[in-house]
Tab-separated table of N, CA, C and O in Angstrom:
chain	number	residue	atom	x	y	z
R	272	MET	N	-50.685	7.355	16.746
R	272	MET	CA	-49.378	7.314	17.333
R	272	MET	C	-49.184	8.542	18.219
R	272	MET	O	-49.582	9.640	17.872
R	273	LYS	N	-48.505	8.295	19.297
R	273	LYS	CA	-48.235	9.378	20.224
R	273	LYS	C	-46.888	10.014	19.901
R	273	LYS	O	-46.070	9.455	19.169
R	274	LYS	N	-46.661	11.169	20.491
R	274	LYS	CA	-45.426	11.917	20.267
R	274	LYS	C	-44.198	11.098	20.681
R	274	LYS	O	-43.190	11.070	19.970
R	275	ASN	N	-44.265	10.400	21.787
R	275	ASN	CA	-43.141	9.580	22.257
R	275	ASN	C	-42.855	8.415	21.318
R	275	ASN	O	-41.704	8.011	21.153
R	276	ASP	N	-43.908	7.861	20.694
R	276	ASP	CA	-43.710	6.783	19.720
R	276	ASP	C	-42.916	7.286	18.505
R	276	ASP	O	-42.033	6.593	18.002
R	277	ILE	N	-43.246	8.457	18.037
R	277	ILE	CA	-42.552	9.047	16.886
R	277	ILE	C	-41.086	9.319	17.236
R	277	ILE	O	-40.178	9.049	16.442
R	278	ILE	N	-40.846	9.823	18.447
R	278	ILE	CA	-39.475	10.079	18.885
R	278	ILE	C	-38.691	8.778	18.966
R	278	ILE	O	-37.541	8.687	18.509
R	279	LEU	N	-39.288	7.732	19.522
R	279	LEU	CA	-38.631	6.434	19.635
R	279	LEU	C	-38.306	5.857	18.255
R	279	LEU	O	-37.204	5.348	18.024
R	280	ILE	N	-39.240	5.950	17.327
R	280	ILE	CA	-39.000	5.463	15.964
R	280	ILE	C	-37.862	6.251	15.319
R	280	ILE	O	-36.986	5.679	14.657
R	281	GLY	N	-37.832	7.549	15.520
R	281	GLY	CA	-36.773	8.396	14.969
R	281	GLY	C	-35.412	8.016	15.527
R	281	GLY	O	-34.422	7.944	14.794
R	282	ILE	N	-35.356	7.775	16.846
R	282	ILE	CA	-34.094	7.388	17.484
R	282	ILE	C	-33.625	6.038	16.955
R	282	ILE	O	-32.447	5.856	16.630
R	283	LEU	N	-34.535	5.068	16.863
R	283	LEU	CA	-34.170	3.744	16.346
R	283	LEU	C	-33.705	3.815	14.889
R	283	LEU	O	-32.744	3.138	14.501
R	284	LEU	N	-34.370	4.641	14.101
R	284	LEU	CA	-33.978	4.810	12.706
R	284	LEU	C	-32.585	5.439	12.606
R	284	LEU	O	-31.736	4.989	11.820
R	285	ALA	N	-32.315	6.452	13.423
R	285	ALA	CA	-31.001	7.103	13.417
R	285	ALA	C	-29.902	6.132	13.845
R	285	ALA	O	-28.815	6.103	13.258
R	286	LEU	N	-30.172	5.315	14.868
R	286	LEU	CA	-29.186	4.334	15.326
R	286	LEU	C	-28.900	3.285	14.255
R	286	LEU	O	-27.751	2.886	14.056
R	287	SER	N	-29.930	2.826	13.585
R	287	SER	CA	-29.723	1.807	12.556
R	287	SER	C	-28.959	2.393	11.368
R	287	SER	O	-28.103	1.725	10.788
R	288	LEU	N	-29.229	3.646	11.000
R	288	LEU	CA	-28.475	4.279	9.917
R	288	LEU	C	-27.009	4.484	10.309
R	288	LEU	O	-26.113	4.292	9.494
R	289	ALA	N	-26.761	4.846	11.564
R	289	ALA	CA	-25.388	5.025	12.039
R	289	ALA	C	-24.635	3.690	12.018
R	289	ALA	O	-23.466	3.623	11.622
R	290	ALA	N	-25.296	2.617	12.430
R	290	ALA	CA	-24.664	1.298	12.421
R	290	ALA	C	-24.372	0.856	10.986
R	290	ALA	O	-23.294	0.329	10.692
R	291	PHE	N	-25.302	1.080	10.092
R	291	PHE	CA	-25.098	0.720	8.693
R	291	PHE	C	-23.963	1.530	8.082
R	291	PHE	O	-23.111	0.995	7.378
R	292	GLY	N	-23.926	2.821	8.370
R	292	GLY	CA	-22.859	3.688	7.856
R	292	GLY	C	-21.505	3.271	8.391
R	292	GLY	O	-20.510	3.266	7.668
R	293	GLY	N	-21.420	2.920	9.666
R	293	GLY	CA	-20.159	2.472	10.256
R	293	GLY	C	-19.682	1.174	9.632
R	293	GLY	O	-18.498	1.001	9.359
R	294	ALA	N	-20.603	0.257	9.389
R	294	ALA	CA	-20.242	-1.017	8.769
R	294	ALA	C	-19.768	-0.804	7.332
R	294	ALA	O	-18.796	-1.421	6.888
R	295	ALA	N	-20.431	0.084	6.617
R	295	ALA	CA	-20.031	0.368	5.239
R	295	ALA	C	-18.659	1.029	5.199
R	295	ALA	O	-17.816	0.719	4.346
R	296	LEU	N	-18.397	1.941	6.128
R	296	LEU	CA	-17.101	2.605	6.181
R	296	LEU	C	-15.994	1.604	6.516
R	296	LEU	O	-14.921	1.627	5.922
R	297	TYR	N	-16.253	0.707	7.462
R	297	TYR	CA	-15.264	-0.315	7.805
R	297	TYR	C	-14.982	-1.214	6.599
R	297	TYR	O	-13.836	-1.552	6.323
R	298	ALA	N	-16.036	-1.588	5.885
R	298	ALA	CA	-15.852	-2.450	4.721
R	298	ALA	C	-15.021	-1.756	3.655
R	298	ALA	O	-14.201	-2.373	2.984
R	299	LYS	N	-15.195	-0.448	3.515
R	299	LYS	CA	-14.459	0.289	2.499
R	299	LYS	C	-13.008	0.525	2.904
R	299	LYS	O	-12.090	0.365	2.113
R	300	LEU	N	-12.763	0.921	4.139
R	300	LEU	CA	-11.428	1.280	4.578
R	300	LEU	C	-10.676	0.153	5.270
R	300	LEU	O	-9.468	0.060	5.153
R	301	GLY	N	-11.373	-0.684	6.001
R	301	GLY	CA	-10.717	-1.673	6.834
R	301	GLY	C	-10.217	-2.901	6.109
R	301	GLY	O	-9.390	-3.624	6.626
R	302	THR	N	-10.688	-3.148	4.908
R	302	THR	CA	-10.303	-4.379	4.225
R	302	THR	C	-9.468	-4.128	2.974
R	302	THR	O	-9.278	-5.025	2.181
R	303	ARG	N	-8.984	-2.927	2.785
R	303	ARG	CA	-8.166	-2.645	1.610
R	303	ARG	C	-6.882	-3.460	1.689
R	303	ARG	O	-6.207	-3.498	2.702
R	304	GLN	N	-6.569	-4.080	0.600
R	304	GLN	CA	-5.403	-4.958	0.541
R	304	GLN	C	-4.120	-4.144	0.356
R	304	GLN	O	-4.113	-3.157	-0.364
R	305	PRO	N	-3.030	-4.559	0.990
R	305	PRO	CA	-1.764	-3.865	0.782
R	305	PRO	C	-1.287	-4.025	-0.658
R	305	PRO	O	-1.515	-5.057	-1.286
R	306	GLN	N	-0.630	-2.983	-1.147
R	306	GLN	CA	-0.138	-3.021	-2.509
R	306	GLN	C	1.181	-2.276	-2.610
R	306	GLN	O	1.468	-1.379	-1.835
R	307	ALA	N	1.980	-2.693	-3.577
R	307	ALA	CA	3.247	-2.029	-3.865
R	307	ALA	C	2.977	-1.006	-4.963
R	307	ALA	O	2.460	-1.352	-6.029
R	308	VAL	N	3.314	0.246	-4.684
R	308	VAL	CA	3.132	1.315	-5.658
R	308	VAL	C	4.521	1.678	-6.192
R	308	VAL	O	5.402	2.050	-5.430
R	309	VAL	N	4.695	1.550	-7.498
R	309	VAL	CA	5.984	1.773	-8.135
R	309	VAL	C	6.031	3.189	-8.713
R	309	VAL	O	5.148	3.591	-9.470
R	310	TYR	N	7.079	3.928	-8.330
R	310	TYR	CA	7.321	5.273	-8.849
R	310	TYR	C	8.661	5.279	-9.571
R	310	TYR	O	9.661	4.775	-9.046
R	311	LEU	N	8.683	5.846	-10.760
R	311	LEU	CA	9.911	5.995	-11.531
R	311	LEU	C	10.081	7.478	-11.836
R	311	LEU	O	9.195	8.098	-12.432
R	312	LYS	N	11.179	8.051	-11.367
R	312	LYS	CA	11.438	9.490	-11.494
R	312	LYS	C	10.294	10.307	-10.907
R	312	LYS	O	9.900	11.333	-11.450
R	313	GLY	N	9.719	9.812	-9.811
R	313	GLY	CA	8.667	10.522	-9.094
R	313	GLY	C	7.267	10.348	-9.661
R	313	GLY	O	6.307	10.844	-9.085
R	314	LYS	N	7.114	9.641	-10.765
R	314	LYS	CA	5.796	9.440	-11.377
R	314	LYS	C	5.341	8.007	-11.153
R	314	LYS	O	6.103	7.064	-11.340
R	315	GLU	N	4.079	7.859	-10.758
R	315	GLU	CA	3.539	6.526	-10.513
R	315	GLU	C	3.479	5.729	-11.815
R	315	GLU	O	2.957	6.189	-12.819
R	316	LYS	N	4.019	4.510	-11.751
R	316	LYS	CA	4.050	3.632	-12.923
R	316	LYS	C	3.149	2.414	-12.789
R	316	LYS	O	2.870	1.744	-13.771
R	317	GLY	N	2.728	2.084	-11.559
R	317	GLY	CA	1.853	0.934	-11.398
R	317	GLY	C	1.605	0.593	-9.946
R	317	GLY	O	2.353	1.008	-9.064
R	318	ARG	N	0.518	-0.167	-9.724
R	318	ARG	CA	0.145	-0.647	-8.397
R	318	ARG	C	-0.051	-2.155	-8.498
R	318	ARG	O	-0.750	-2.632	-9.386
R	319	TYR	N	0.564	-2.869	-7.561
R	319	TYR	CA	0.533	-4.321	-7.610
R	319	TYR	C	0.192	-4.872	-6.231
R	319	TYR	O	0.872	-4.557	-5.251
R	320	PRO	N	-0.850	-5.708	-6.130
R	320	PRO	CA	-1.243	-6.259	-4.829
R	320	PRO	C	-0.170	-7.197	-4.276
R	320	PRO	O	0.418	-7.984	-5.020
R	321	LEU	N	0.067	-7.098	-2.972
R	321	LEU	CA	1.046	-7.980	-2.339
R	321	LEU	C	0.519	-9.398	-2.181
R	321	LEU	O	1.280	-10.303	-1.851
R	322	SER	N	-0.759	-9.588	-2.437
R	322	SER	CA	-1.349	-10.924	-2.309
R	322	SER	C	-1.064	-11.802	-3.525
R	322	SER	O	-1.319	-13.003	-3.502
R	323	GLU	N	-0.533	-11.214	-4.604
R	323	GLU	CA	-0.222	-11.981	-5.814
R	323	GLU	C	1.289	-12.095	-5.979
R	323	GLU	O	2.018	-11.139	-5.768
R	324	ASN	N	1.756	-13.245	-6.368
R	324	ASN	CA	3.187	-13.461	-6.619
R	324	ASN	C	3.493	-13.091	-8.068
R	324	ASN	O	3.010	-13.744	-8.994
R	325	ILE	N	4.290	-12.016	-8.249
R	325	ILE	CA	4.652	-11.573	-9.593
R	325	ILE	C	6.103	-11.097	-9.594
R	325	ILE	O	6.655	-10.741	-8.557
R	326	THR	N	6.694	-11.091	-10.774
R	326	THR	CA	8.033	-10.547	-10.969
R	326	THR	C	7.947	-9.546	-12.108
R	326	THR	O	7.419	-9.854	-13.173
R	327	LEU	N	8.454	-8.325	-11.853
R	327	LEU	CA	8.397	-7.249	-12.838
R	327	LEU	C	9.791	-6.782	-13.193
R	327	LEU	O	10.652	-6.662	-12.314
R	328	GLU	N	10.014	-6.488	-14.446
R	328	GLU	CA	11.242	-5.825	-14.863
R	328	GLU	C	10.869	-4.375	-15.144
R	328	GLU	O	10.033	-4.094	-16.008
R	329	ILE	N	11.486	-3.467	-14.408
R	329	ILE	CA	11.195	-2.044	-14.549
R	329	ILE	C	12.380	-1.414	-15.259
R	329	ILE	O	13.482	-1.354	-14.713
R	330	ARG	N	12.155	-0.965	-16.484
R	330	ARG	CA	13.225	-0.411	-17.316
R	330	ARG	C	13.154	1.108	-17.354
R	330	ARG	O	12.083	1.681	-17.461
R	331	GLN	N	14.337	1.732	-17.308
R	331	GLN	CA	14.453	3.168	-17.453
R	331	GLN	C	14.818	3.485	-18.901
R	331	GLN	O	15.289	2.620	-19.643
R	332	GLU	N	14.629	4.748	-19.284
R	332	GLU	CA	14.924	5.170	-20.658
R	332	GLU	C	16.402	5.006	-21.010
R	332	GLU	O	16.750	4.747	-22.164
R	333	ASP	N	17.274	5.147	-20.027
R	333	ASP	CA	18.712	5.065	-20.286
R	333	ASP	C	19.246	3.629	-20.300
R	333	ASP	O	20.450	3.409	-20.385
R	334	GLY	N	18.351	2.662	-20.196
R	334	GLY	CA	18.763	1.259	-20.223
R	334	GLY	C	18.895	0.627	-18.850
R	334	GLY	O	19.046	-0.581	-18.732
R	335	GLY	N	18.853	1.427	-17.797
R	335	GLY	CA	18.902	0.885	-16.442
R	335	GLY	C	17.645	0.071	-16.141
R	335	GLY	O	16.605	0.248	-16.775
R	336	TYR	N	17.764	-0.822	-15.187
R	336	TYR	CA	16.614	-1.663	-14.856
R	336	TYR	C	16.658	-2.103	-13.396
R	336	TYR	O	17.700	-2.078	-12.743
R	337	ASN	N	15.509	-2.503	-12.902
R	337	ASN	CA	15.360	-3.150	-11.600
R	337	ASN	C	14.394	-4.302	-11.783
R	337	ASN	O	13.441	-4.202	-12.556
R	338	ILE	N	14.634	-5.383	-11.060
R	338	ILE	CA	13.703	-6.507	-11.020
R	338	ILE	C	13.004	-6.454	-9.661
R	338	ILE	O	13.660	-6.530	-8.615
R	339	LEU	N	11.687	-6.302	-9.682
R	339	LEU	CA	10.873	-6.265	-8.471
R	339	LEU	C	10.116	-7.578	-8.364
R	339	LEU	O	9.395	-7.963	-9.292
R	340	LYS	N	10.289	-8.253	-7.251
R	340	LYS	CA	9.612	-9.527	-7.025
R	340	LYS	C	8.653	-9.360	-5.854
R	340	LYS	O	9.049	-8.901	-4.777
R	341	ILE	N	7.392	-9.715	-6.077
R	341	ILE	CA	6.380	-9.697	-5.017
R	341	ILE	C	6.018	-11.145	-4.737
R	341	ILE	O	5.577	-11.867	-5.632
R	342	GLU	N	6.258	-11.551	-3.491
R	342	GLU	CA	6.034	-12.947	-3.115
R	342	GLU	C	5.814	-13.017	-1.610
R	342	GLU	O	6.504	-12.346	-0.837
R	343	GLY	N	4.859	-13.814	-1.204
R	343	GLY	CA	4.612	-14.012	0.220
R	343	GLY	C	4.204	-12.751	0.960
R	343	GLY	O	4.518	-12.598	2.133
R	344	GLY	N	3.547	-11.829	0.271
R	344	GLY	CA	3.087	-10.604	0.914
R	344	GLY	C	4.162	-9.549	1.088
R	344	GLY	O	3.968	-8.585	1.819
R	345	LYS	N	5.298	-9.703	0.395
R	345	LYS	CA	6.387	-8.725	0.505
R	345	LYS	C	6.926	-8.397	-0.886
R	345	LYS	O	6.908	-9.231	-1.785
R	346	ALA	N	7.419	-7.162	-1.018
R	346	ALA	CA	8.048	-6.717	-2.261
R	346	ALA	C	9.552	-6.645	-2.035
R	346	ALA	O	10.008	-6.224	-0.972
R	347	ASP	N	10.318	-7.036	-3.055
R	347	ASP	CA	11.767	-7.068	-2.923
R	347	ASP	C	12.400	-6.744	-4.275
R	347	ASP	O	11.950	-7.236	-5.314
R	348	ILE	N	13.433	-5.913	-4.262
R	348	ILE	CA	14.230	-5.686	-5.466
R	348	ILE	C	15.322	-6.749	-5.462
R	348	ILE	O	16.184	-6.759	-4.590
R	349	THR	N	15.258	-7.653	-6.415
R	349	THR	CA	16.173	-8.791	-6.428
R	349	THR	C	17.363	-8.603	-7.355
R	349	THR	O	18.352	-9.319	-7.233
R	350	GLU	N	17.251	-7.668	-8.304
R	350	GLU	CA	18.340	-7.422	-9.246
R	350	GLU	C	18.240	-5.993	-9.736
R	350	GLU	O	17.137	-5.443	-9.860
R	351	ALA	N	19.393	-5.367	-10.021
R	351	ALA	CA	19.397	-3.987	-10.501
R	351	ALA	C	20.653	-3.722	-11.306
R	351	ALA	O	21.685	-4.366	-11.113
R	352	SER	N	20.572	-2.743	-12.201
R	352	SER	CA	21.718	-2.366	-13.020
R	352	SER	C	22.588	-1.307	-12.357
R	352	SER	O	23.656	-0.986	-12.874
R	353	CYS	N	22.183	-0.794	-11.227
R	353	CYS	CA	22.941	0.267	-10.558
R	353	CYS	C	24.281	-0.273	-10.057
R	353	CYS	O	24.415	-1.462	-9.771
R	354	PRO	N	25.293	0.592	-9.937
R	354	PRO	CA	26.634	0.111	-9.580
R	354	PRO	C	26.780	-0.354	-8.127
R	354	PRO	O	27.535	-1.282	-7.855
R	355	ASP	N	26.061	0.243	-7.193
R	355	ASP	CA	26.292	-0.077	-5.779
R	355	ASP	C	25.405	-1.195	-5.228
R	355	ASP	O	25.717	-1.774	-4.204
R	356	LYS	N	24.292	-1.487	-5.850
R	356	LYS	CA	23.371	-2.574	-5.459
R	356	LYS	C	22.820	-2.439	-4.031
R	356	LYS	O	22.442	-3.432	-3.414
R	357	VAL	N	22.772	-1.225	-3.511
R	357	VAL	CA	22.192	-1.012	-2.179
R	357	VAL	C	20.726	-1.439	-2.168
R	357	VAL	O	20.249	-2.046	-1.212
R	358	CYS	N	20.012	-1.169	-3.254
R	358	CYS	CA	18.588	-1.521	-3.325
R	358	CYS	C	18.372	-3.036	-3.257
R	358	CYS	O	17.373	-3.502	-2.725
R	359	VAL	N	19.302	-3.796	-3.773
R	359	VAL	CA	19.194	-5.261	-3.764
R	359	VAL	C	19.420	-5.803	-2.349
R	359	VAL	O	18.846	-6.817	-1.962
R	360	ARG	N	20.250	-5.110	-1.575
R	360	ARG	CA	20.564	-5.561	-0.216
R	360	ARG	C	19.524	-5.122	0.827
R	360	ARG	O	19.612	-5.549	1.981
R	361	GLN	N	18.545	-4.295	0.440
R	361	GLN	CA	17.500	-3.897	1.383
R	361	GLN	C	16.647	-5.111	1.734
R	361	GLN	O	16.468	-6.014	0.920
R	362	ARG	N	16.099	-5.091	2.935
R	362	ARG	CA	15.198	-6.187	3.294
R	362	ARG	C	13.867	-5.976	2.588
R	362	ARG	O	13.487	-4.847	2.274
R	363	PRO	N	13.129	-7.042	2.295
R	363	PRO	CA	11.835	-6.911	1.625
R	363	PRO	C	10.871	-6.042	2.431
R	363	PRO	O	10.914	-6.006	3.656
R	364	ALA	N	9.998	-5.339	1.723
R	364	ALA	CA	9.014	-4.449	2.352
R	364	ALA	C	7.631	-5.062	2.230
R	364	ALA	O	7.255	-5.546	1.166
R	365	GLY	N	6.890	-5.049	3.325
R	365	GLY	CA	5.536	-5.595	3.294
R	365	GLY	C	4.559	-4.855	4.172
R	365	GLY	O	3.358	-5.029	4.053
R	366	GLY	N	5.060	-4.006	5.063
R	366	GLY	CA	4.187	-3.268	5.969
R	366	GLY	C	3.852	-1.890	5.428
R	366	GLY	O	4.649	-1.272	4.722
R	367	ARG	N	2.663	-1.423	5.768
R	367	ARG	CA	2.220	-0.100	5.310
R	367	ARG	C	3.248	0.953	5.714
R	367	ARG	O	3.715	0.976	6.844
R	368	GLY	N	3.624	1.794	4.748
R	368	GLY	CA	4.588	2.851	5.004
R	368	GLY	C	6.022	2.455	4.723
R	368	GLY	O	6.900	3.315	4.685
R	369	GLU	N	6.295	1.186	4.521
R	369	GLU	CA	7.656	0.755	4.184
R	369	GLU	C	7.936	1.067	2.711
R	369	GLU	O	7.009	1.196	1.909
R	370	SER	N	9.213	1.179	2.368
R	370	SER	CA	9.548	1.473	0.983
R	370	SER	C	10.880	0.841	0.596
R	370	SER	O	11.700	0.498	1.441
R	371	LEU	N	11.065	0.712	-0.699
R	371	LEU	CA	12.320	0.272	-1.313
R	371	LEU	C	12.764	1.398	-2.234
R	371	LEU	O	11.943	1.990	-2.927
R	372	VAL	N	14.061	1.686	-2.257
R	372	VAL	CA	14.557	2.809	-3.048
R	372	VAL	C	15.814	2.407	-3.800
R	372	VAL	O	16.710	1.783	-3.235
R	373	CYS	N	15.877	2.794	-5.061
R	373	CYS	CA	17.100	2.683	-5.860
R	373	CYS	C	17.400	4.088	-6.379
R	373	CYS	O	16.783	4.548	-7.352
R	374	LEU	N	18.307	4.782	-5.707
R	374	LEU	CA	18.606	6.170	-6.075
R	374	LEU	C	19.196	6.311	-7.477
R	374	LEU	O	18.758	7.170	-8.239
R	375	PRO	N	20.184	5.498	-7.874
R	375	PRO	CA	20.752	5.675	-9.218
R	375	PRO	C	19.712	5.520	-10.333
R	375	PRO	O	19.770	6.221	-11.338
R	376	ASN	N	18.772	4.604	-10.157
R	376	ASN	CA	17.740	4.378	-11.172
R	376	ASN	C	16.468	5.183	-10.924
R	376	ASN	O	15.494	5.043	-11.662
R	377	GLN	N	16.467	6.006	-9.886
R	377	GLN	CA	15.333	6.871	-9.536
R	377	GLN	C	14.029	6.072	-9.400
R	377	GLN	O	12.980	6.466	-9.890
R	378	LEU	N	14.118	4.943	-8.706
R	378	LEU	CA	12.981	4.060	-8.492
R	378	LEU	C	12.619	4.043	-7.007
R	378	LEU	O	13.500	3.962	-6.149
R	379	THR	N	11.329	4.141	-6.736
R	379	THR	CA	10.822	4.004	-5.378
R	379	THR	C	9.625	3.064	-5.412
R	379	THR	O	8.776	3.165	-6.298
R	380	VAL	N	9.567	2.152	-4.458
R	380	VAL	CA	8.427	1.255	-4.296
R	380	VAL	C	7.895	1.488	-2.894
R	380	VAL	O	8.613	1.281	-1.915
R	381	GLU	N	6.653	1.949	-2.780
R	381	GLU	CA	6.043	2.227	-1.483
R	381	GLU	C	4.899	1.252	-1.233
R	381	GLU	O	4.141	0.935	-2.140
R	382	ILE	N	4.777	0.801	0.022
R	382	ILE	CA	3.702	-0.102	0.404
R	382	ILE	C	2.564	0.750	0.974
R	382	ILE	O	2.769	1.533	1.896
R	383	GLU	N	1.381	0.591	0.404
R	383	GLU	CA	0.202	1.324	0.851
R	383	GLU	C	-0.879	0.353	1.290
R	383	GLU	O	-0.929	-0.780	0.839
R	384	ASN	N	-1.769	0.857	2.155
R	384	ASN	CA	-2.937	0.127	2.663
R	384	ASN	C	-2.532	-1.040	3.544
R	384	ASN	O	-1.383	-1.202	3.890
R	385	GLY	N	-3.493	-1.846	3.884
R	385	GLY	CA	-3.194	-3.018	4.693
R	385	GLY	C	-3.156	-2.727	6.178
R	385	GLY	O	-3.864	-1.872	6.676
R	386	GLY	N	-2.277	-3.411	6.899
R	386	GLY	CA	-2.214	-3.410	8.357
R	386	GLY	C	-1.850	-2.090	8.985
R	386	GLY	O	-1.773	-1.054	8.347
R	387	GLU	N	-1.616	-2.161	10.263
R	387	GLU	CA	-1.292	-0.979	11.051
R	387	GLU	C	0.122	-0.509	10.754
R	387	GLU	O	0.993	-1.283	10.396
R	388	ASP	N	0.340	0.797	10.946
R	388	ASP	CA	1.692	1.339	10.852
R	388	ASP	C	2.546	0.739	11.951
R	388	ASP	O	2.092	0.559	13.063
R	389	GLY	N	3.793	0.453	11.637
R	389	GLY	CA	4.704	-0.076	12.643
R	389	GLY	C	5.194	1.036	13.562
R	389	GLY	O	5.200	2.208	13.209
R	390	LEU	N	5.613	0.685	14.746
R	390	LEU	CA	6.160	1.626	15.708
R	390	LEU	C	7.611	1.860	15.344
R	390	LEU	O	8.415	0.941	15.325
R	391	ASP	N	7.950	3.122	15.031
R	391	ASP	CA	9.312	3.444	14.644
R	391	ASP	C	10.227	3.648	15.836
R	391	ASP	O	11.420	3.457	15.753
R	392	GLY	N	9.685	4.074	16.936
R	392	GLY	CA	10.513	4.334	18.103
R	392	GLY	C	9.646	4.800	19.249
R	392	GLY	O	8.453	4.992	19.106
R	393	SER	N	10.259	4.994	20.388
R	393	SER	CA	9.491	5.479	21.519
R	393	SER	C	10.391	6.352	22.378
R	393	SER	O	11.612	6.290	22.294
R	394	THR	N	9.746	7.187	23.186
R	394	THR	CA	10.476	8.041	24.106
R	394	THR	C	9.997	7.778	25.511
R	394	THR	O	8.864	7.395	25.737
R	395	ASN	N	10.868	7.960	26.450
R	395	ASN	CA	10.498	7.750	27.847
R	395	ASN	C	10.406	9.076	28.560
R	395	ASN	O	10.980	10.017	28.297
């Protein structure tokens, strides 16, 4: 083998490793499913995929509660023991970075992974 043959083999090997690494990275990061992450008093209590239809009752120590419904790729608080019910009137969350909050019950539901971040605004 000549010196140029060895260089060519090295270049081809490096390119194939780079392509394999890129494909593996895409498979790991690009296909992660969106999920609802439930926090109660700032502590994570569970992670639930938005691809599954489930209904959860989240109870607080003081007897307060929230009903979280995941359906059709979106999470929604459908019922709560809080007096103002602002959390119940929020629109369902399904996009990465969206959240649902119930301040009186100290509950937060954050959507992680999945699609692109939405555009919050723009400047001219």
